[in-house]
Coordinates of C-alpha atoms in Angstrom, one line a residue:
Chain H
M1 CA -13.4 44.4 11.3
S2 CA -9.9 45.7 10.8
T3 CA -8.8 47.3 7.6
S4 CA -5.3 45.7 7.7
K5 CA -4.4 42.8 5.5
P6 CA -6.8 39.9 5.7
L7 CA -5.5 36.7 7.4
V8 CA -7.1 34.4 4.9
R9 CA -7.4 35.2 1.3
A10 CA -8.8 32.7 -1.2
E11 CA -8.8 33.7 -4.8
K12 CA -10.7 31.5 -7.3
V13 CA -9.7 28.3 -5.7
D14 CA -10.5 25.2 -7.7
K15 CA -10.3 21.6 -6.6
W16 CA -11.1 18.4 -8.4
F17 CA -11.5 14.9 -7.0
G18 CA -10.7 13.0 -10.2
R19 CA -13.1 14.4 -12.8
H20 CA -15.5 15.8 -10.2
Q21 CA -14.9 19.5 -9.5
V22 CA -15.7 20.1 -5.8
L23 CA -14.5 23.7 -5.5
K24 CA -15.4 26.0 -8.3
G25 CA -13.6 29.3 -8.0
V26 CA -14.0 29.9 -4.3
S27 CA -13.0 33.4 -3.3
L28 CA -13.2 34.4 0.3
T29 CA -11.3 36.7 2.6
V30 CA -11.3 36.5 6.4
E31 CA -9.9 39.4 8.4
K32 CA -7.9 39.0 11.5
G33 CA -10.2 38.5 14.5
E34 CA -13.1 37.7 12.3
V35 CA -15.5 34.8 12.8
V36 CA -16.8 33.4 9.5
S37 CA -19.3 30.5 9.4
I38 CA -19.7 28.5 6.3
I39 CA -23.1 26.8 5.9
G40 CA -24.5 24.8 3.0
P41 CA -25.8 21.4 2.1
S42 CA -23.7 18.2 2.4
G43 CA -21.4 17.8 -0.5
S44 CA -21.3 21.6 -1.2
G45 CA -17.5 21.7 -0.7
K46 CA -17.5 23.6 2.6
S47 CA -15.5 21.0 4.5
T48 CA -13.2 20.5 1.5
F49 CA -12.5 24.2 1.4
L50 CA -11.6 24.2 5.1
R51 CA -9.4 21.1 4.6
C52 CA -7.6 22.9 1.8
V53 CA -6.7 25.8 4.2
N54 CA -4.5 23.5 6.3
Q55 CA -3.6 21.2 3.5
L56 CA -5.4 18.0 4.4
E57 CA -6.5 18.4 0.8
T58 CA -4.8 20.2 -2.0
Y59 CA -6.3 22.6 -4.4
Q60 CA -5.3 22.7 -8.0
E61 CA -6.0 26.2 -9.3
G62 CA -6.3 29.7 -7.8
R63 CA -4.4 31.1 -4.8
L64 CA -5.0 30.5 -1.1
Y65 CA -3.1 32.7 1.3
V66 CA -2.9 32.6 5.1
G67 CA -1.1 35.6 6.3
D68 CA 1.5 36.3 3.7
Q69 CA 2.1 32.6 2.9
L70 CA 0.7 31.0 -0.3
I71 CA -0.7 27.7 1.0
G72 CA 0.8 24.6 -0.5
Y73 CA 2.6 26.2 -3.4
E74 CA 5.4 28.5 -4.5
E75 CA 4.6 30.8 -7.3
Q76 CA 7.3 30.6 -10.0
N77 CA 6.7 32.8 -13.1
G78 CA 2.9 32.6 -12.5
R79 CA 2.9 28.8 -12.2
L80 CA 2.2 26.9 -9.0
V81 CA 4.9 24.6 -7.8
A82 CA 4.0 22.3 -4.9
L83 CA 5.9 22.8 -1.6
N84 CA 7.9 20.0 -0.1
N85 CA 6.6 18.1 3.0
R86 CA 8.8 20.1 5.4
Q87 CA 7.4 23.4 4.1
I88 CA 3.8 22.1 4.3
V89 CA 4.3 21.0 7.9
A90 CA 5.7 24.4 8.8
Q91 CA 2.7 26.1 7.2
R92 CA 0.2 24.0 9.2
R93 CA 1.8 24.9 12.6
H94 CA -0.1 28.1 13.2
I95 CA -3.5 26.8 12.0
G96 CA -5.6 24.9 14.5
M97 CA -8.2 22.4 13.4
V98 CA -11.1 20.9 15.2
F99 CA -12.7 17.8 13.6
Q100 CA -16.2 16.5 13.5
Q101 CA -15.0 13.2 15.1
F102 CA -12.8 14.9 17.7
N103 CA -9.8 12.7 16.7
L104 CA -8.2 12.8 20.1
F105 CA -5.2 10.4 20.3
W106 CA -6.9 7.5 22.1
H107 CA -3.6 6.1 23.4
M108 CA -2.9 9.2 25.4
T109 CA -4.6 10.9 28.3
V110 CA -6.3 14.3 27.8
L111 CA -3.2 16.0 29.2
E112 CA -0.8 14.0 27.0
N113 CA -2.9 14.8 24.0
I114 CA -2.6 18.5 24.7
V115 CA 1.1 18.7 25.5
E116 CA 2.2 16.4 22.7
A117 CA 2.6 18.9 19.9
P118 CA 3.8 21.8 22.0
I119 CA 6.6 19.6 23.3
M120 CA 7.4 17.7 20.1
V121 CA 6.8 20.4 17.5
L122 CA 7.4 23.7 19.4
G123 CA 10.1 22.3 21.6
Q124 CA 8.5 23.5 24.8
S125 CA 9.6 22.0 28.1
R126 CA 7.1 19.5 29.7
E127 CA 6.6 21.9 32.7
Q128 CA 5.8 24.8 30.4
A129 CA 3.5 22.8 28.2
T130 CA 1.7 21.2 31.1
A131 CA 1.1 24.5 32.8
K132 CA -0.4 25.9 29.6
A133 CA -2.5 22.7 29.1
M134 CA -3.9 22.9 32.6
E135 CA -4.9 26.5 32.0
L136 CA -6.6 25.6 28.7
L137 CA -8.4 22.6 30.3
A138 CA -9.7 24.9 33.0
R139 CA -10.9 27.3 30.3
V140 CA -12.9 24.5 28.6
G141 CA -14.1 23.2 31.9
L142 CA -12.1 19.9 31.9
A143 CA -9.4 20.4 34.5
E144 CA -10.5 17.4 36.5
K145 CA -10.3 15.2 33.4
A146 CA -6.7 15.8 32.6
H147 CA -5.6 12.3 33.4
A148 CA -8.6 10.5 31.8
Y149 CA -8.3 8.7 28.5
P150 CA -10.5 10.0 25.7
M151 CA -12.6 6.7 25.7
K152 CA -13.8 7.5 29.1
L153 CA -15.1 11.0 28.1
S154 CA -18.4 12.0 26.6
G155 CA -18.4 13.3 23.0
G156 CA -18.8 16.9 24.3
Q157 CA -15.9 16.5 26.7
Q158 CA -13.8 15.0 23.9
Q159 CA -14.5 17.9 21.6
R160 CA -13.7 20.4 24.3
A161 CA -10.4 18.6 24.9
A162 CA -9.7 18.7 21.2
I163 CA -10.3 22.4 21.1
A164 CA -7.9 22.8 24.0
R165 CA -5.3 20.7 22.1
A166 CA -5.6 22.9 19.0
L167 CA -5.3 26.1 21.1
A168 CA -2.1 24.8 22.9
M169 CA -0.2 25.5 19.6
N170 CA -1.1 29.2 19.9
P171 CA -2.7 29.2 16.4
E172 CA -3.4 32.4 14.6
L173 CA -6.4 30.8 12.8
M174 CA -8.8 28.1 14.1
L175 CA -10.8 25.9 11.7
F176 CA -13.8 24.1 12.9
D177 CA -15.1 21.3 10.7
E178 CA -18.7 20.6 11.8
P179 CA -17.6 20.5 15.5
T180 CA -21.0 19.5 16.8
S181 CA -22.3 17.2 14.1
A182 CA -21.3 14.0 16.0
L183 CA -22.8 15.2 19.3
D184 CA -26.1 14.8 20.9
P185 CA -28.2 17.9 21.6
E186 CA -27.3 18.1 25.3
T187 CA -23.5 18.1 24.7
T188 CA -23.7 20.3 21.6
G189 CA -24.5 23.3 23.8
E190 CA -21.4 22.9 26.0
V191 CA -19.1 22.8 22.9
L192 CA -20.8 25.8 21.3
A193 CA -20.4 27.7 24.5
V194 CA -16.6 27.1 24.4
I195 CA -16.4 28.1 20.8
G196 CA -18.5 31.2 21.5
E197 CA -16.2 32.2 24.3
L198 CA -13.2 31.7 22.0
A199 CA -14.8 34.0 19.4
K200 CA -15.0 36.8 22.0
T201 CA -11.2 36.6 22.6
G202 CA -10.5 37.9 19.1
M203 CA -9.4 34.5 17.6
T204 CA -9.8 34.3 13.9
M205 CA -12.1 31.4 13.1
I206 CA -13.7 29.7 10.2
I207 CA -16.5 27.4 11.2
V208 CA -18.2 24.9 9.0
T209 CA -21.5 24.1 10.7
H210 CA -25.1 23.1 10.5
E211 CA -26.1 25.0 13.6
M212 CA -27.8 28.0 12.2
G213 CA -28.8 29.6 15.5
F214 CA -25.2 29.3 16.6
A215 CA -23.7 30.6 13.3
R216 CA -26.0 33.6 13.5
Q217 CA -25.1 34.3 17.1
V218 CA -21.3 33.9 16.9
S219 CA -20.4 35.0 13.4
D220 CA -19.3 38.3 11.9
R221 CA -20.1 36.9 8.5
I222 CA -21.9 33.9 7.1
V223 CA -21.1 32.2 3.8
L224 CA -23.5 29.9 2.0
M225 CA -21.8 27.4 -0.2
E226 CA -23.6 25.2 -2.7
D227 CA -22.3 23.0 -5.4
G228 CA -18.7 24.1 -4.8
M229 CA -19.4 27.8 -5.1
I230 CA -20.1 30.6 -2.7
Q231 CA -23.7 31.5 -3.3
H232 CA -24.2 34.1 -0.7
E233 CA -22.2 36.0 1.8
G234 CA -23.0 38.6 4.4
P235 CA -23.4 39.6 8.0
P236 CA -25.9 37.4 10.0
E237 CA -28.6 40.1 10.1
A238 CA -28.7 40.3 6.3
F239 CA -28.6 36.6 6.1
F240 CA -31.5 35.7 8.4
G241 CA -33.4 39.0 8.1
E242 CA -35.6 40.3 5.4
G243 CA -34.7 40.4 1.7
Q244 CA -33.0 37.0 1.4
S245 CA -32.3 35.7 -2.0
P246 CA -34.6 32.9 -3.2
R247 CA -31.7 30.5 -3.1
L248 CA -30.8 31.3 0.4
K249 CA -34.5 31.1 1.4
A250 CA -34.7 27.7 -0.2
F251 CA -31.6 26.4 1.7
L252 CA -32.6 27.8 5.0
S253 CA -36.1 26.3 4.6
T254 CA -34.6 22.8 4.1
I255 CA -32.8 22.9 7.4
H256 CA -35.4 24.5 9.6
Chain X
M1 CA 8.4 -51.4 29.0
G2 CA 7.7 -49.1 31.9
F3 CA 8.4 -45.6 32.8
D4 CA 11.7 -44.8 34.6
W5 CA 10.4 -42.4 37.3
S6 CA 13.7 -41.9 39.0
F7 CA 15.5 -41.1 35.7
F8 CA 12.6 -38.7 34.9
F9 CA 12.6 -36.8 38.2
D10 CA 16.4 -36.7 38.3
R11 CA 16.6 -35.1 34.8
L12 CA 13.6 -32.8 35.6
I13 CA 15.2 -31.4 38.8
N14 CA 18.8 -31.5 37.7
P15 CA 19.0 -31.2 33.9
G16 CA 22.7 -30.5 33.9
D17 CA 24.9 -27.8 32.4
V18 CA 24.8 -29.2 28.8
Y19 CA 21.1 -29.2 28.8
L20 CA 20.8 -25.7 30.3
L21 CA 23.2 -24.5 27.6
A22 CA 21.0 -26.0 25.0
L23 CA 17.9 -24.4 26.6
G24 CA 19.8 -21.1 26.4
R25 CA 20.4 -21.7 22.7
T26 CA 16.7 -22.4 22.2
I27 CA 15.7 -19.2 23.9
A28 CA 18.4 -17.1 22.3
M29 CA 17.5 -18.4 18.8
A30 CA 13.8 -17.6 19.4
V31 CA 14.4 -14.1 20.8
L32 CA 17.0 -13.2 18.1
A33 CA 15.0 -14.5 15.2
M34 CA 11.8 -12.8 16.5
A35 CA 13.6 -9.5 17.0
L36 CA 15.1 -9.6 13.6
G37 CA 11.8 -10.9 12.1
L38 CA 10.0 -8.0 13.7
L39 CA 12.5 -5.6 12.2
I40 CA 12.0 -7.1 8.8
G41 CA 8.2 -7.1 9.4
I42 CA 8.1 -3.4 10.2
V43 CA 10.2 -2.5 7.1
V44 CA 8.3 -4.8 4.8
G45 CA 4.9 -4.0 6.3
F46 CA 5.4 -0.3 5.7
G47 CA 7.0 -1.1 2.4
R48 CA 3.8 -2.9 1.2
L49 CA 1.9 0.3 1.9
S50 CA 4.5 2.5 0.1
R51 CA 3.4 5.0 -2.5
Y52 CA 6.3 3.8 -4.7
K53 CA 4.9 0.8 -6.5
P54 CA 8.2 -1.0 -7.1
I55 CA 8.8 -1.0 -3.4
A56 CA 5.3 -2.2 -2.6
W57 CA 5.7 -5.0 -5.2
L58 CA 9.0 -6.1 -4.0
C59 CA 7.7 -6.3 -0.4
A60 CA 4.6 -8.2 -1.6
F61 CA 6.9 -10.6 -3.5
Y62 CA 9.0 -11.3 -0.4
V63 CA 5.9 -12.1 1.6
W64 CA 4.4 -14.3 -1.1
L65 CA 7.7 -16.1 -1.6
V66 CA 8.7 -16.8 2.0
R67 CA 5.2 -17.7 3.1
G68 CA 5.1 -20.4 0.4
I69 CA 8.3 -22.2 1.5
P70 CA 8.4 -24.5 4.5
V71 CA 10.6 -23.2 7.3
L72 CA 12.4 -26.5 7.4
V73 CA 13.4 -26.0 3.7
L74 CA 14.5 -22.4 4.5
L75 CA 16.7 -23.6 7.3
V76 CA 18.5 -26.2 5.2
F77 CA 18.7 -23.8 2.3
F78 CA 20.5 -21.1 4.3
F79 CA 22.9 -23.5 6.0
S80 CA 23.6 -26.1 3.3
G81 CA 22.1 -24.7 0.1
L82 CA 23.9 -21.4 -0.1
A83 CA 27.2 -23.2 0.8
A84 CA 26.7 -25.9 -1.7
A85 CA 26.2 -23.3 -4.5
G86 CA 29.3 -21.4 -3.2
F87 CA 27.3 -18.3 -2.5
F88 CA 27.8 -18.0 1.2
R89 CA 29.1 -20.3 3.9
F90 CA 28.3 -19.5 7.5
S91 CA 31.3 -19.9 9.8
D92 CA 31.7 -19.7 13.6
I93 CA 32.2 -16.2 15.0
T94 CA 33.9 -15.5 18.3
I95 CA 32.9 -12.3 20.1
L96 CA 34.3 -11.6 23.6
G97 CA 35.3 -15.2 24.0
F98 CA 31.9 -16.4 23.2
T99 CA 31.5 -18.5 20.1
I100 CA 28.5 -18.3 17.9
G101 CA 28.2 -21.4 15.8
A102 CA 27.7 -21.3 12.1
S103 CA 24.5 -23.4 12.2
F104 CA 23.2 -21.1 15.0
Q105 CA 23.7 -18.1 12.7
A106 CA 22.1 -19.7 9.8
A107 CA 19.1 -20.8 11.9
V108 CA 18.5 -17.3 13.3
I109 CA 18.7 -15.8 9.8
A110 CA 16.3 -18.4 8.3
L111 CA 13.9 -18.2 11.1
A112 CA 14.0 -14.4 11.0
I113 CA 13.3 -14.4 7.2
H114 CA 10.4 -16.8 7.8
E115 CA 9.0 -14.8 10.7
G116 CA 9.5 -11.5 8.8
A117 CA 7.1 -12.4 6.1
Y118 CA 4.4 -13.2 8.7
M119 CA 5.2 -10.1 10.8
A120 CA 5.0 -8.0 7.7
E121 CA 1.3 -8.9 7.3
I122 CA 0.7 -8.3 11.0
V123 CA 2.4 -5.0 10.9
R124 CA 0.6 -3.9 7.7
N125 CA -2.7 -4.8 9.2
G126 CA -1.8 -2.8 12.4
I127 CA -0.9 0.3 10.4
Q128 CA -4.0 0.1 8.3
A129 CA -6.1 -0.1 11.5
V130 CA -5.0 3.4 12.5
A131 CA -7.8 5.7 11.8
R132 CA -7.2 8.4 9.2
G133 CA -8.6 11.0 11.5
Q134 CA -5.8 10.3 14.0
I135 CA -3.2 11.0 11.4
E136 CA -5.0 14.1 10.2
A137 CA -5.2 15.4 13.7
A138 CA -1.5 14.9 14.2
K139 CA -0.7 16.6 10.9
S140 CA -3.0 19.5 11.8
L141 CA -0.9 20.0 14.9
G142 CA 2.2 20.5 12.8
M143 CA 3.7 17.1 13.2
G144 CA 5.9 15.9 10.3
A145 CA 5.5 12.5 8.7
W146 CA 8.2 10.8 10.8
M147 CA 6.9 12.2 14.0
V148 CA 3.3 11.1 13.1
T149 CA 4.6 7.6 12.5
R150 CA 6.7 7.4 15.7
R151 CA 4.3 9.1 18.1
I152 CA 0.8 8.2 16.7
V153 CA 0.9 5.4 14.1
L154 CA 3.3 3.0 15.7
P155 CA 1.9 3.3 19.3
Q156 CA -1.6 2.8 18.0
A157 CA -0.7 0.1 15.5
S158 CA 1.2 -1.8 18.3
R159 CA -2.1 -2.3 20.1
V160 CA -3.2 -4.3 17.1
I161 CA 0.2 -5.9 16.4
I162 CA 1.1 -7.2 19.8
P163 CA -1.5 -9.9 20.3
P164 CA -0.7 -11.8 17.0
L165 CA 3.0 -11.0 17.5
G166 CA 2.8 -12.8 20.9
N167 CA 1.1 -15.7 19.1
D168 CA 3.9 -15.8 16.6
F169 CA 6.6 -15.8 19.3
N170 CA 4.8 -18.8 21.0
H171 CA 5.2 -20.6 17.6
M172 CA 8.8 -19.5 17.3
L173 CA 9.8 -20.9 20.7
K174 CA 8.8 -24.3 19.3
T175 CA 9.8 -23.9 15.7
T176 CA 13.4 -23.5 16.9
S177 CA 13.4 -27.3 17.3
L178 CA 13.6 -27.6 13.5
A179 CA 17.1 -26.1 13.7
S180 CA 18.1 -29.5 15.0
V181 CA 18.3 -30.7 11.4
I182 CA 21.1 -28.3 10.6
G183 CA 22.9 -29.3 13.8
V184 CA 22.1 -26.5 16.3
Q185 CA 22.6 -28.0 19.7
E186 CA 19.2 -26.9 21.1
I187 CA 17.0 -28.9 23.5
F188 CA 15.4 -31.1 20.9
L189 CA 18.7 -32.2 19.2
L190 CA 20.2 -32.8 22.6
T191 CA 17.1 -34.8 23.6
E192 CA 17.5 -37.0 20.5
S193 CA 21.2 -37.6 21.1
M194 CA 20.6 -38.4 24.8
S195 CA 17.8 -40.8 23.9
A196 CA 20.1 -42.6 21.4
A197 CA 22.6 -43.0 24.2
T198 CA 20.2 -44.0 27.0
F199 CA 17.2 -45.4 25.2
K200 CA 15.0 -43.4 27.6
T201 CA 13.2 -41.9 24.6
F202 CA 9.8 -41.7 26.1
E203 CA 10.9 -40.0 29.3
L204 CA 13.2 -37.6 27.5
L205 CA 10.5 -36.5 25.0
I206 CA 8.1 -35.8 27.9
L207 CA 10.9 -33.8 29.6
V208 CA 11.5 -31.8 26.5
S209 CA 7.8 -31.2 26.0
I210 CA 7.6 -29.9 29.6
N211 CA 10.4 -27.6 28.8
Y212 CA 8.7 -26.1 25.8
L213 CA 5.5 -25.9 27.8
L214 CA 7.4 -24.0 30.5
L215 CA 8.7 -21.5 27.9
T216 CA 5.4 -20.9 26.4
T217 CA 3.7 -20.5 29.8
I218 CA 6.2 -17.9 30.9
W219 CA 5.8 -16.1 27.6
N220 CA 2.0 -16.2 28.0
I221 CA 2.4 -14.3 31.3
V222 CA 4.8 -11.8 29.9
Q223 CA 2.5 -11.2 26.9
G224 CA -0.4 -10.7 29.2
I225 CA 1.5 -8.0 31.1
I226 CA 2.5 -6.3 27.9
E227 CA -1.1 -6.3 26.6
T228 CA -2.4 -5.0 30.0
K229 CA 0.1 -2.1 29.7
L230 CA -1.0 -1.4 26.1
R231 CA -4.7 -1.5 27.0
A232 CA -4.3 1.2 29.7
H233 CA -6.6 3.5 27.9
E234 CA -9.6 1.2 28.1
L235 CA -9.3 -0.3 31.6
D236 CA -11.6 1.0 34.3
T237 CA -8.7 2.0 36.4
P238 CA -6.0 3.1 34.1
V239 CA -2.7 1.4 34.8
R240 CA 0.5 3.5 34.7
G241 CA 3.9 2.0 34.3
W242 CA 5.1 -1.6 34.3
G243 CA 4.7 -2.3 38.0
Q244 CA 1.0 -1.5 37.9
S245 CA 0.6 -3.5 34.7
I246 CA 2.1 -6.5 36.4
S247 CA 0.0 -6.3 39.5
Y248 CA -3.1 -5.6 37.5
Y249 CA -2.6 -8.6 35.2
L250 CA -1.8 -10.9 38.1
L251 CA -4.3 -9.7 40.6
A252 CA -7.2 -7.9 39.0
R253 CA -7.8 -10.0 36.0
P254 CA -11.2 -11.6 36.5
G255 CA -14.1 -9.7 34.9
A256 CA -12.4 -6.3 34.7
E257 CA -9.9 -7.5 32.1
D258 CA -12.0 -7.5 29.0
R259 CA -14.4 -4.6 29.7
R260 CA -14.4 -2.1 27.0
A261 CA -15.9 1.3 27.3

């Protein structure tokens, strides 16, 4: 863990859906190069928190920084003023996201999916974007599927392609929102292997997952969320070893 | 009594310049009204989904209003009604030595406004069929709203929009015959005046029916090719480009066509 400025810094983030408060003062820091897994029961707010980081949801109170940017707002005399759409789009550019349902663009081939944003958003040439895409596809083991349409791929292949698509934007932070929850056990392994490899490259990652074994193996730190709050936080050894809090024990026992 | 076969075949094989010009008017009217209607449909379809309530209401009002008025009434309203009230009178326009008649303009406008209301519903349905996850994925890649619309929403919605759009254009090809009431010299009006002159009413109506049938048949084929192209992602052997779409549609249709992965 480096001692420089953290890449992600959440300070008492609150979010309501209508009257229902889904995030209750979530504070979390993620250092550059760190891999943090967020676990917790359904409805605990872990996905919502992740979606706030790249502004697929908005938070209402607190501060959420990625790098030196305050996400979604501008602070004026201590008050939060929402950014305009253009500023929001710019903030998202360096944050990659992988979804539970893969969300590959089904009307494009795998290769077209990957080069789309580098060409349209970053202004790369088609040659440059294609070369990078093929390199990424080789990395996730899908080079021979470059010209296939997503519908013709298995779930695991789609998710690996989606990871390659996110990486093509050279993100400084990768968010994984239950990346294997829609997969069968056989293909889960291949996706986890790709994410594990990525973790070794020093990519900063926040992973929302139900895969305890994987979280334990790949993470520098694990965060347990429950009822919109962070209940427990620590390195995997402390998490799964002796001396767990009763609450953590209770949660872990429900999923094993 | 009796069917004049020689008259029938003569007119079938050699319809004459006047008739071909009328056929051209029918086609031009249908294509222009459809194109304009599609444009209106896209604007109003998106408008109905607007966050700004007054815009959504205005668009809903347009759809409600136009879908409740017979297209024949719309045609007469635009050509005669507006002029009678002194609001607007269509007049002939000459562009590059080519004269576009007043009634033709009124017909295109009225048909487009009629079509626009139906297209708006088709477009709205198509936009709503685009999964939220697709839009979120595009946003997470740093794409702005307009880019998401252009690169993701419209291409995906078009897969849903094209089949009913083709159906509407099939209707439109025939609905143009109503423009005869405001005096557009299209094939139906010409057929009527020819039958008044020759009394070969039966033969001429069959001929004009064959003509409409020919137009809709050609359109069926064109639509099939377009749909094949748009379904590239779900065909067993993906087609690339228009050439492959044409040959796939014409040659490889049986069985393979409707297989979904």
